[in-house]
mmCIF file of C-alpha atoms and ligand atoms in Angstrom:
data_model
loop_
_atom_site.group_PDB
_atom_site.id
_atom_site.type_symbol
_atom_site.label_atom_id
_atom_site.label_comp_id
_atom_site.label_asym_id
_atom_site.label_seq_id
_atom_site.Cartn_x
_atom_site.Cartn_y
_atom_site.Cartn_z
ATOM 1 C CA MET D 1 29.614 181.350 171.717
ATOM 2 C CA ASP D 2 25.934 180.609 172.023
ATOM 3 C CA LEU D 3 24.027 182.994 169.762
ATOM 4 C CA ASP D 4 20.715 181.858 171.231
ATOM 5 C CA ALA D 5 21.938 182.910 174.683
ATOM 6 C CA ALA D 6 22.869 186.332 173.297
ATOM 7 C CA LEU D 7 19.405 186.715 171.760
ATOM 8 C CA ALA D 8 17.904 185.828 175.152
ATOM 9 C CA VAL D 9 19.943 188.621 176.763
ATOM 10 C CA LEU D 10 18.478 191.055 174.239
ATOM 11 C CA ALA D 11 14.980 190.014 175.228
ATOM 12 C CA GLU D 12 15.790 190.370 178.944
ATOM 13 C CA GLU D 13 17.237 193.830 178.338
ATOM 14 C CA GLY D 14 14.165 194.859 176.334
ATOM 15 C CA ALA D 15 16.332 195.784 173.349
ATOM 16 C CA PRO D 16 14.567 196.596 170.056
ATOM 17 C CA ASN D 17 14.255 193.859 167.430
ATOM 18 C CA TYR D 18 16.845 195.209 165.018
ATOM 19 C CA ARG D 19 19.532 194.521 167.625
ATOM 20 C CA ALA D 20 19.071 190.799 166.918
ATOM 21 C CA ASP D 21 20.262 191.314 163.344
ATOM 22 C CA GLN D 22 23.212 193.377 164.531
ATOM 23 C CA ILE D 23 24.182 190.590 166.922
ATOM 24 C CA ARG D 24 23.929 187.902 164.246
ATOM 25 C CA GLN D 25 25.998 190.069 161.921
ATOM 26 C CA ALA D 26 28.684 190.736 164.539
ATOM 27 C CA ILE D 27 29.084 187.090 165.546
ATOM 28 C CA SER D 28 28.533 185.118 162.383
ATOM 29 C CA ARG D 29 29.672 187.532 159.657
ATOM 30 C CA ASP D 30 32.227 189.841 161.289
ATOM 31 C CA PHE D 31 33.472 187.096 163.639
ATOM 32 C CA ILE D 32 34.085 189.460 166.552
ATOM 33 C CA THR D 33 36.087 188.045 169.452
ATOM 34 C CA ALA D 34 34.590 190.249 172.195
ATOM 35 C CA TRP D 35 31.315 192.184 172.429
ATOM 36 C CA ASP D 36 33.267 195.418 172.719
ATOM 37 C CA GLU D 37 34.122 195.043 169.016
ATOM 38 C CA ALA D 38 30.409 195.231 168.128
ATOM 39 C CA SER D 39 30.453 198.991 167.687
ATOM 40 C CA THR D 40 26.837 199.122 166.487
ATOM 41 C CA LEU D 41 25.664 198.153 169.984
ATOM 42 C CA PRO D 42 25.293 200.554 172.921
ATOM 43 C CA LYS D 43 27.913 200.160 175.643
ATOM 44 C CA ALA D 44 25.475 198.958 178.340
ATOM 45 C CA LEU D 45 24.223 196.206 176.068
ATOM 46 C CA ARG D 46 27.767 195.141 175.200
ATOM 47 C CA THR D 47 28.527 194.834 178.911
ATOM 48 C CA ALA D 48 25.384 192.804 179.578
ATOM 49 C CA LEU D 49 26.217 190.499 176.677
ATOM 50 C CA GLU D 50 29.826 190.020 177.755
ATOM 51 C CA GLU D 51 28.618 189.047 181.224
ATOM 52 C CA ARG D 52 25.792 186.737 180.248
ATOM 53 C CA ALA D 53 26.682 185.450 176.745
ATOM 54 C CA PRO D 54 30.428 185.894 176.253
ATOM 55 C CA VAL D 55 31.778 185.601 172.714
ATOM 56 C CA ARG D 56 34.570 183.413 173.978
ATOM 57 C CA GLU D 57 33.572 180.618 176.287
ATOM 58 C CA LEU D 58 36.547 178.556 175.168
ATOM 59 C CA VAL D 59 40.155 179.454 175.820
ATOM 60 C CA LEU D 60 42.328 179.063 172.710
ATOM 61 C CA GLU D 61 45.362 177.323 174.194
ATOM 62 C CA GLU D 62 47.468 176.602 171.151
ATOM 63 C CA GLN D 63 47.473 176.592 167.359
ATOM 64 C CA GLN D 64 49.673 174.349 165.231
ATOM 65 C CA TYR D 65 50.340 174.768 161.539
ATOM 66 C CA SER D 66 50.981 171.853 159.203
ATOM 67 C CA GLN D 67 53.050 171.962 156.030
ATOM 68 C CA ASP D 68 49.943 171.151 153.972
ATOM 69 C CA GLY D 69 47.946 174.162 155.194
ATOM 70 C CA THR D 70 46.098 172.362 157.957
ATOM 71 C CA VAL D 71 45.735 174.265 161.238
ATOM 72 C CA LYS D 72 44.853 172.619 164.528
ATOM 73 C CA ALA D 73 43.466 174.519 167.490
ATOM 74 C CA ARG D 74 43.499 173.241 171.020
ATOM 75 C CA PHE D 75 40.917 174.807 173.305
ATOM 76 C CA SER D 76 39.893 174.327 176.859
ATOM 77 C CA THR D 77 36.465 174.868 178.304
ATOM 78 C CA HIS D 78 35.952 177.227 181.262
ATOM 79 C CA ASP D 79 35.979 174.147 183.510
ATOM 80 C CA GLY D 80 39.239 172.852 182.042
ATOM 81 C CA PHE D 81 38.189 170.199 179.501
ATOM 82 C CA PRO D 82 40.294 170.046 176.336
ATOM 83 C CA ALA D 83 38.796 170.096 172.832
ATOM 84 C CA GLU D 84 40.391 170.314 169.406
ATOM 85 C CA ALA D 85 39.315 171.541 165.977
ATOM 86 C CA VAL D 86 41.111 171.212 162.656
ATOM 87 C CA LEU D 87 40.923 173.529 159.658
ATOM 88 C CA MET D 88 41.757 171.814 156.375
ATOM 89 C CA ARG D 89 42.507 173.271 152.965
ATOM 90 C CA HIS D 90 41.555 171.457 149.781
ATOM 91 C CA GLY D 91 42.680 173.795 147.020
ATOM 92 C CA ASP D 92 40.843 177.033 147.749
ATOM 93 C CA ARG D 93 38.098 175.268 149.685
ATOM 94 C CA HIS D 94 38.287 175.060 153.432
ATOM 95 C CA ALA D 95 36.642 172.507 155.647
ATOM 96 C CA VAL D 96 36.681 172.198 159.399
ATOM 97 C CA CYS D 97 36.588 169.144 161.609
ATOM 98 C CA LEU D 98 34.900 169.842 164.952
ATOM 99 C CA SER D 99 34.761 168.100 168.315
ATOM 100 C CA SER D 100 31.383 167.301 169.811
ATOM 101 C CA GLN D 101 32.762 166.052 173.127
ATOM 102 C CA SER D 102 35.927 166.367 175.184
ATOM 103 C CA GLY D 103 37.215 162.803 174.890
ATOM 104 C CA CYS D 104 34.905 159.955 173.960
ATOM 105 C CA ALA D 105 33.200 157.101 175.791
ATOM 106 C CA LEU D 106 33.237 154.577 172.950
ATOM 107 C CA LYS D 107 36.867 153.455 173.123
ATOM 108 C CA CYS D 108 37.386 152.287 169.537
ATOM 109 C CA THR D 109 40.743 150.515 169.721
ATOM 110 C CA PHE D 110 42.331 152.351 166.752
ATOM 111 C CA CYS D 111 41.393 155.859 167.878
ATOM 112 C CA ALA D 112 43.523 158.181 170.007
ATOM 113 C CA THR D 113 40.530 160.044 171.472
ATOM 114 C CA GLY D 114 39.156 156.765 172.797
ATOM 115 C CA THR D 115 42.166 156.389 175.100
ATOM 116 C CA MET D 116 41.129 159.567 176.954
ATOM 117 C CA GLY D 117 37.696 158.348 177.972
ATOM 118 C CA LEU D 118 34.842 160.832 178.093
ATOM 119 C CA GLY D 119 35.456 164.156 179.841
ATOM 120 C CA ARG D 120 32.147 165.740 179.046
ATOM 121 C CA SER D 121 29.893 166.675 176.164
ATOM 122 C CA LEU D 122 30.360 170.123 174.681
ATOM 123 C CA THR D 123 27.536 172.648 174.564
ATOM 124 C CA LYS D 124 26.190 173.887 171.242
ATOM 125 C CA GLY D 125 27.918 177.200 171.940
ATOM 126 C CA GLU D 126 31.258 175.477 172.498
ATOM 127 C CA ILE D 127 30.868 173.607 169.213
ATOM 128 C CA TYR D 128 29.803 176.766 167.358
ATOM 129 C CA GLU D 129 32.782 178.639 168.748
ATOM 130 C CA GLN D 130 35.143 176.119 167.099
ATOM 131 C CA LEU D 131 33.480 176.954 163.776
ATOM 132 C CA LEU D 132 33.917 180.687 164.417
ATOM 133 C CA TRP D 133 37.620 180.109 165.116
ATOM 134 C CA ALA D 134 37.933 178.257 161.799
ATOM 135 C CA ALA D 135 36.041 180.980 159.948
ATOM 136 C CA ARG D 136 38.391 183.657 161.354
ATOM 137 C CA THR D 137 41.445 181.618 160.448
ATOM 138 C CA ALA D 138 40.106 181.019 156.922
ATOM 139 C CA ARG D 139 39.271 184.712 156.560
ATOM 140 C CA ASP D 140 42.926 185.535 157.139
ATOM 141 C CA ARG D 141 43.533 183.541 153.932
ATOM 142 C CA ASN D 142 40.633 185.227 152.123
ATOM 143 C CA ALA D 143 38.723 181.980 152.260
ATOM 144 C CA ARG D 144 35.423 180.767 153.651
ATOM 145 C CA ILE D 145 34.390 177.559 155.323
ATOM 146 C CA ARG D 146 32.552 175.360 152.829
ATOM 147 C CA ASN D 147 32.138 172.180 154.829
ATOM 148 C CA VAL D 148 31.859 171.080 158.421
ATOM 149 C CA VAL D 149 32.470 167.524 159.564
ATOM 150 C CA MET D 150 31.712 166.346 163.085
ATOM 151 C CA MET D 151 34.703 164.021 163.037
ATOM 152 C CA GLY D 152 36.846 165.466 165.771
ATOM 153 C CA MET D 153 36.763 164.217 169.322
ATOM 154 C CA GLY D 154 33.625 162.531 170.551
ATOM 155 C CA GLU D 155 30.561 160.663 169.411
ATOM 156 C CA PRO D 156 28.183 163.342 168.087
ATOM 157 C CA LEU D 157 25.096 161.162 168.444
ATOM 158 C CA GLN D 158 25.738 160.810 172.178
ATOM 159 C CA ASN D 159 25.399 164.590 172.361
ATOM 160 C CA LEU D 160 22.669 165.007 169.814
ATOM 161 C CA ASP D 161 20.770 167.969 171.274
ATOM 162 C CA ASN D 162 23.878 170.111 171.341
ATOM 163 C CA VAL D 163 25.039 168.901 167.940
ATOM 164 C CA LEU D 164 21.684 169.718 166.358
ATOM 165 C CA GLY D 165 21.574 173.026 168.236
ATOM 166 C CA PHE D 166 24.972 173.776 166.737
ATOM 167 C CA CYS D 167 23.764 172.768 163.251
ATOM 168 C CA ARG D 168 20.862 175.206 163.561
ATOM 169 C CA LEU D 169 23.223 178.029 164.557
ATOM 170 C CA ALA D 170 25.538 177.239 161.618
ATOM 171 C CA ASN D 171 22.619 176.795 159.224
ATOM 172 C CA ASP D 172 20.711 179.988 160.162
ATOM 173 C CA PRO D 173 20.373 181.930 156.889
ATOM 174 C CA ASP D 174 20.477 185.221 158.834
ATOM 175 C CA GLY D 175 23.549 184.023 160.699
ATOM 176 C CA PHE D 176 26.459 181.873 159.553
ATOM 177 C CA GLY D 177 24.394 180.623 156.621
ATOM 178 C CA LEU D 178 26.066 177.267 156.020
ATOM 179 C CA GLY D 179 23.831 174.872 154.048
ATOM 180 C CA ALA D 180 22.696 171.867 156.091
ATOM 181 C CA ARG D 181 24.023 169.597 153.330
ATOM 182 C CA SER D 182 27.468 171.039 153.966
ATOM 183 C CA ILE D 183 27.461 169.572 157.463
ATOM 184 C CA ALA D 184 28.295 165.896 158.021
ATOM 185 C CA ILE D 185 27.667 164.086 161.288
ATOM 186 C CA SER D 186 29.801 161.007 161.742
ATOM 187 C CA THR D 187 28.801 158.217 164.109
ATOM 188 C CA ALA D 188 30.313 154.986 165.344
ATOM 189 C CA GLY D 189 26.804 153.563 165.040
ATOM 190 C CA TRP D 190 24.893 154.925 168.029
ATOM 191 C CA LEU D 191 21.445 153.716 167.062
ATOM 192 C CA PRO D 192 19.198 155.948 169.175
ATOM 193 C CA GLY D 193 20.882 158.938 167.566
ATOM 194 C CA ILE D 194 20.423 157.624 164.034
ATOM 195 C CA GLU D 195 16.781 157.018 164.853
ATOM 196 C CA ALA D 196 16.430 160.586 166.080
ATOM 197 C CA LEU D 197 18.042 161.869 162.872
ATOM 198 C CA ILE D 198 15.372 160.100 160.826
ATOM 199 C CA ALA D 199 12.853 162.514 162.312
ATOM 200 C CA GLU D 200 15.117 165.548 161.882
ATOM 201 C CA PRO D 201 14.009 167.931 159.131
ATOM 202 C CA MET D 202 17.447 169.520 158.685
ATOM 203 C CA GLN D 203 19.171 167.853 155.710
ATOM 204 C CA VAL D 204 22.521 167.197 157.381
ATOM 205 C CA LYS D 205 24.639 164.362 155.996
ATOM 206 C CA LEU D 206 25.108 161.136 157.924
ATOM 207 C CA ALA D 207 28.394 159.224 157.901
ATOM 208 C CA VAL D 208 28.683 155.862 159.650
ATOM 209 C CA SER D 209 31.992 154.361 160.709
ATOM 210 C CA LEU D 210 31.675 150.713 159.791
ATOM 211 C CA HIS D 211 35.308 149.579 159.512
ATOM 212 C CA ALA D 212 34.513 145.846 159.482
ATOM 213 C CA PRO D 213 31.951 143.711 157.632
ATOM 214 C CA ASP D 214 31.447 141.095 160.376
ATOM 215 C CA ASP D 215 30.495 141.286 164.038
ATOM 216 C CA VAL D 216 33.496 139.464 165.497
ATOM 217 C CA LEU D 217 36.005 141.876 164.004
ATOM 218 C CA ARG D 218 33.832 144.952 164.409
ATOM 219 C CA THR D 219 33.317 144.260 168.116
ATOM 220 C CA GLU D 220 37.059 143.871 168.503
ATOM 221 C CA LEU D 221 37.692 147.242 166.874
ATOM 222 C CA MET D 222 34.593 149.061 168.090
ATOM 223 C CA PRO D 223 33.139 147.870 171.403
ATOM 224 C CA VAL D 224 29.895 149.741 170.617
ATOM 225 C CA ASN D 225 29.181 146.892 168.183
ATOM 226 C CA LYS D 226 28.409 144.607 171.111
ATOM 227 C CA ARG D 227 25.467 146.776 171.968
ATOM 228 C CA TYR D 228 24.408 147.544 168.402
ATOM 229 C CA PRO D 229 25.640 144.768 166.100
ATOM 230 C CA ILE D 230 25.873 145.109 162.340
ATOM 231 C CA ALA D 231 22.437 143.642 161.529
ATOM 232 C CA GLU D 232 20.732 146.187 163.813
ATOM 233 C CA LEU D 233 22.862 149.023 162.533
ATOM 234 C CA MET D 234 22.159 148.178 158.900
ATOM 235 C CA GLY D 235 18.457 147.767 159.695
ATOM 236 C CA MET D 236 18.359 151.262 161.168
ATOM 237 C CA LEU D 237 20.262 152.667 158.184
ATOM 238 C CA GLU D 238 17.720 151.016 155.883
ATOM 239 C CA ARG D 239 14.974 152.851 157.738
ATOM 240 C CA TYR D 240 16.973 156.090 157.583
ATOM 241 C CA ARG D 241 17.374 155.681 153.840
ATOM 242 C CA GLU D 242 13.714 154.792 153.257
ATOM 243 C CA GLU D 243 12.330 157.634 155.307
ATOM 244 C CA THR D 244 14.743 160.433 154.409
ATOM 245 C CA ARG D 245 15.791 159.343 150.891
ATOM 246 C CA ARG D 246 19.256 160.555 151.852
ATOM 247 C CA ARG D 247 22.469 158.793 150.971
ATOM 248 C CA VAL D 248 24.492 157.157 153.740
ATOM 249 C CA TYR D 249 28.252 157.705 153.796
ATOM 250 C CA VAL D 250 30.037 154.626 155.049
ATOM 251 C CA GLU D 251 33.505 155.090 156.475
ATOM 252 C CA TYR D 252 35.942 152.228 156.240
ATOM 253 C CA LEU D 253 39.351 152.560 157.812
ATOM 254 C CA LEU D 254 41.964 150.418 156.077
ATOM 255 C CA LEU D 255 43.943 148.497 158.703
ATOM 256 C CA ASP D 256 46.783 146.347 157.450
ATOM 257 C CA GLN D 257 45.977 142.615 157.493
ATOM 258 C CA VAL D 258 43.014 143.273 159.759
ATOM 259 C CA ASN D 259 40.078 144.399 157.617
ATOM 260 C CA ASP D 260 41.646 144.870 154.188
ATOM 261 C CA ARG D 261 41.331 141.379 152.717
ATOM 262 C CA VAL D 262 39.616 140.810 149.393
ATOM 263 C CA GLU D 263 36.863 138.687 151.035
ATOM 264 C CA GLN D 264 36.198 141.534 153.437
ATOM 265 C CA ALA D 265 35.775 143.980 150.571
ATOM 266 C CA ASP D 266 33.289 141.553 149.050
ATOM 267 C CA ARG D 267 31.373 141.241 152.296
ATOM 268 C CA LEU D 268 31.268 145.013 152.571
ATOM 269 C CA ALA D 269 29.814 145.196 149.069
ATOM 270 C CA ASP D 270 27.259 142.505 149.955
ATOM 271 C CA LEU D 271 26.130 144.454 153.014
ATOM 272 C CA LEU D 272 25.707 147.660 151.041
ATOM 273 C CA TYR D 273 23.771 146.000 148.222
ATOM 274 C CA LYS D 274 21.527 144.227 150.668
ATOM 275 C CA HIS D 275 20.707 147.161 152.943
ATOM 276 C CA LEU D 276 21.426 150.378 151.089
ATOM 277 C CA PRO D 277 21.065 149.657 147.388
ATOM 278 C CA GLY D 278 21.707 152.807 145.394
ATOM 279 C CA GLY D 279 22.028 154.861 148.567
ATOM 280 C CA HIS D 280 25.587 154.558 149.760
ATOM 281 C CA HIS D 281 29.008 156.052 149.266
ATOM 282 C CA VAL D 282 32.109 154.540 150.843
ATOM 283 C CA ASN D 283 34.916 156.655 152.224
ATOM 284 C CA LEU D 284 38.032 154.553 152.476
ATOM 285 C CA ILE D 285 40.178 156.161 155.145
ATOM 286 C CA TRP D 286 43.917 155.945 155.350
ATOM 287 C CA TYR D 287 44.827 154.944 158.922
ATOM 288 C CA ASN D 288 46.939 157.302 160.986
ATOM 289 C CA PRO D 289 48.873 155.218 163.505
ATOM 290 C CA THR D 290 48.211 156.252 167.085
ATOM 291 C CA GLY D 291 50.301 153.782 169.039
ATOM 292 C CA SER D 292 47.441 151.272 169.005
ATOM 293 C CA GLY D 293 49.613 148.581 167.423
ATOM 294 C CA LEU D 294 47.521 148.777 164.234
ATOM 295 C CA ASN D 295 49.005 149.932 160.936
ATOM 296 C CA ALA D 296 47.817 151.510 157.736
ATOM 297 C CA SER D 297 47.239 149.037 154.930
ATOM 298 C CA ALA D 298 50.105 148.533 152.537
ATOM 299 C CA PRO D 299 49.498 150.369 149.231
ATOM 300 C CA GLU D 300 49.111 147.150 147.244
ATOM 301 C CA ARG D 301 46.488 145.905 149.694
ATOM 302 C CA VAL D 302 44.606 149.184 149.350
ATOM 303 C CA GLU D 303 44.696 148.743 145.566
ATOM 304 C CA ARG D 304 43.363 145.216 145.797
ATOM 305 C CA PHE D 305 40.563 146.369 148.094
ATOM 306 C CA GLN D 306 39.689 149.154 145.683
ATOM 307 C CA ALA D 307 39.689 146.721 142.762
ATOM 308 C CA VAL D 308 36.961 144.687 144.461
ATOM 309 C CA LEU D 309 34.842 147.779 145.046
ATOM 310 C CA ASP D 310 35.386 148.782 141.410
ATOM 311 C CA LYS D 311 34.332 145.364 140.202
ATOM 312 C CA ARG D 312 31.264 145.426 142.448
ATOM 313 C CA ARG D 313 30.451 148.984 141.303
ATOM 314 C CA ILE D 314 30.508 150.434 144.811
ATOM 315 C CA PRO D 315 31.060 154.193 144.694
ATOM 316 C CA TYR D 316 33.930 155.216 146.935
ATOM 317 C CA THR D 317 36.522 157.870 147.628
ATOM 318 C CA LEU D 318 39.960 157.147 149.057
ATOM 319 C CA ARG D 319 40.801 159.766 151.663
ATOM 320 C CA ARG D 320 44.273 160.571 152.735
ATOM 321 C CA SER D 321 44.440 162.564 155.923
ATOM 322 C CA LYS D 322 45.848 166.004 156.212
ATOM 323 C CA GLY D 323 47.849 167.432 159.052
ATOM 324 C CA SER D 324 49.445 164.202 160.269
ATOM 325 C CA ASP D 325 52.709 166.060 160.979
ATOM 326 C CA ILE D 326 50.933 167.992 163.754
ATOM 327 C CA ASP D 327 48.798 165.076 165.041
ATOM 328 C CA ALA D 328 45.772 166.750 163.488
ATOM 329 C CA ALA D 329 44.709 163.876 161.215
ATOM 330 C CA CYS D 330 41.616 161.727 161.657
ATOM 331 C CA GLY D 331 41.574 159.963 164.974
ATOM 332 C CA GLN D 332 44.746 161.582 166.250
ATOM 333 C CA LEU D 333 42.978 164.178 168.333
ATOM 334 C CA ALA D 334 43.779 163.572 171.953
ATOM 335 C CA VAL D 335 45.573 165.801 174.296
ATOM 336 C CA LYS D 336 49.001 164.311 174.758
ATOM 337 C CA GLY D 337 49.027 162.188 177.877
ATOM 338 C CA ALA D 338 45.444 163.248 178.538
ATOM 339 C CA ALA D 339 46.561 164.733 181.846
ATOM 340 C CA ALA D 340 44.530 167.906 181.329
ATOM 341 C CA ALA D 341 41.386 165.855 180.778
ATOM 342 C CA ALA D 342 41.954 163.804 183.879
ATOM 343 C CA ARG D 343 42.496 166.946 185.978
ATOM 344 C CA ALA D 344 39.304 168.533 184.668
ATOM 345 C CA ALA D 345 37.279 165.383 185.325
ATOM 346 C CA LYS D 346 38.590 165.248 188.926
ATOM 347 C CA ARG D 347 37.700 168.879 189.443
ATOM 348 C CA ALA D 348 34.187 168.334 188.064
ATOM 349 C CA GLU D 349 33.757 165.429 190.487
ATOM 350 C CA ARG D 350 34.712 167.604 193.457
ATOM 351 C CA GLU D 351 32.509 170.504 192.430
ATOM 352 C CA PRO D 352 29.314 169.156 190.928
ATOM 353 C CA ALA D 353 27.553 171.792 188.800
HETATM 354 N N1 SAH O 401 32.650 159.059 166.845
HETATM 355 C C1 SAH O 401 32.412 159.397 165.479
HETATM 356 C C2 SAH O 401 33.134 160.643 165.004
HETATM 357 C C3 SAH O 401 34.569 160.864 165.424
HETATM 358 S S1 SAH O 401 35.805 159.847 164.641
HETATM 359 C C4 SAH O 401 32.697 158.223 164.572
HETATM 360 O O1 SAH O 401 33.115 157.207 165.073
HETATM 361 O O2 SAH O 401 32.414 158.296 163.381
HETATM 362 C C5 SAH O 401 35.796 160.336 162.943
HETATM 363 C C6 SAH O 401 36.333 159.272 161.995
HETATM 364 O O3 SAH O 401 37.743 159.111 162.161
HETATM 365 C C7 SAH O 401 35.722 157.897 162.223
HETATM 366 O O4 SAH O 401 35.421 157.265 161.002
HETATM 367 C C8 SAH O 401 36.853 157.192 162.932
HETATM 368 O O5 SAH O 401 36.717 155.803 162.830
HETATM 369 C C9 SAH O 401 38.055 157.741 162.206
HETATM 370 N N2 SAH O 401 39.310 157.491 162.884
HETATM 371 C C10 SAH O 401 39.516 157.292 164.210
HETATM 372 N N3 SAH O 401 40.817 157.103 164.469
HETATM 373 C C11 SAH O 401 41.469 157.186 163.286
HETATM 374 C C12 SAH O 401 42.834 157.107 162.901
HETATM 375 N N4 SAH O 401 43.779 156.921 163.788
HETATM 376 N N5 SAH O 401 43.139 157.240 161.573
HETATM 377 C C13 SAH O 401 42.171 157.486 160.676
HETATM 378 N N6 SAH O 401 40.870 157.596 160.979
HETATM 379 C C14 SAH O 401 40.515 157.435 162.276
#
């Protein structure tokens, strides 16, 4: 659902100004699923809107419910590309993890989405629609969405215009009204995107997936590191920190015997002190096995890693994933077998837009 497209239809139809408020209300407060439900609007306008700015651009293919309250939705775009979103419950707070792309081009070795390759980037309307799904699902539990993380499929900074367009839709005080600080964009370290965010006035949070404190290992895990090695990444984050004064969230996946040694924790601390003194927070992420051959760190190794961060006074949070029983946890999003993605990509090749 692209609210901006709906507002454009209003202008084309010469509708009075107050209709804009009714449209924002219907979409981002009442969470309608078809324009016909917007009873404040005249029938002709509803028809025009349904034709030119449909509420549902995505098809909801399947929903899966986890024991811990997590819900995963699998969508497909009108041209057949799969995308997934995950609603998570932390006590009475709900957060949603959204996809910015169908698949991903970056091919991090530990990540299930990477095995799909990139189908295509999602539009801001397709991203916003995932949020509306989550808001509806939360409403059924008398809850509201408090946080949005762009940590589903895709590299958000390779689709920055749409991701920022989505953030504006979510942030609009007359619309969904989610505070910019409640939105986190997570990147594998796509430098041009981080640079663009430095100039962005919206106060969205930035999370960077580091996962290794040296270039040899990081390149092995995250091929994007070849193009933008750690020194360049940290240099850009320094600039980000200086110019925006915002904190940088650093994600560090704990992979057994790969990046969880005590020396590696120390090197991580060194990097953070050198480049982001006083401006970092580490999220240690529990690895969800994806068939990559990599494993989650053994609990005693996690403890030892944490002890180093404690000693070095690095602020961190240890995150355990939710929804692993339905393949909804971090990095597990990938349509099984990826056959749907491959079919859609073939079709797109045959029929260029
Ligand atoms: N491309 C972006 C956002 C999507 S991935 C990024 O790289 O940040 C969101 C987070 O999930 C990243 O930190 C990613 O490294 C992590 N992740 C990927 N696969 C995972 C897995 N199997 N288990 C736990 N976290 C994973």
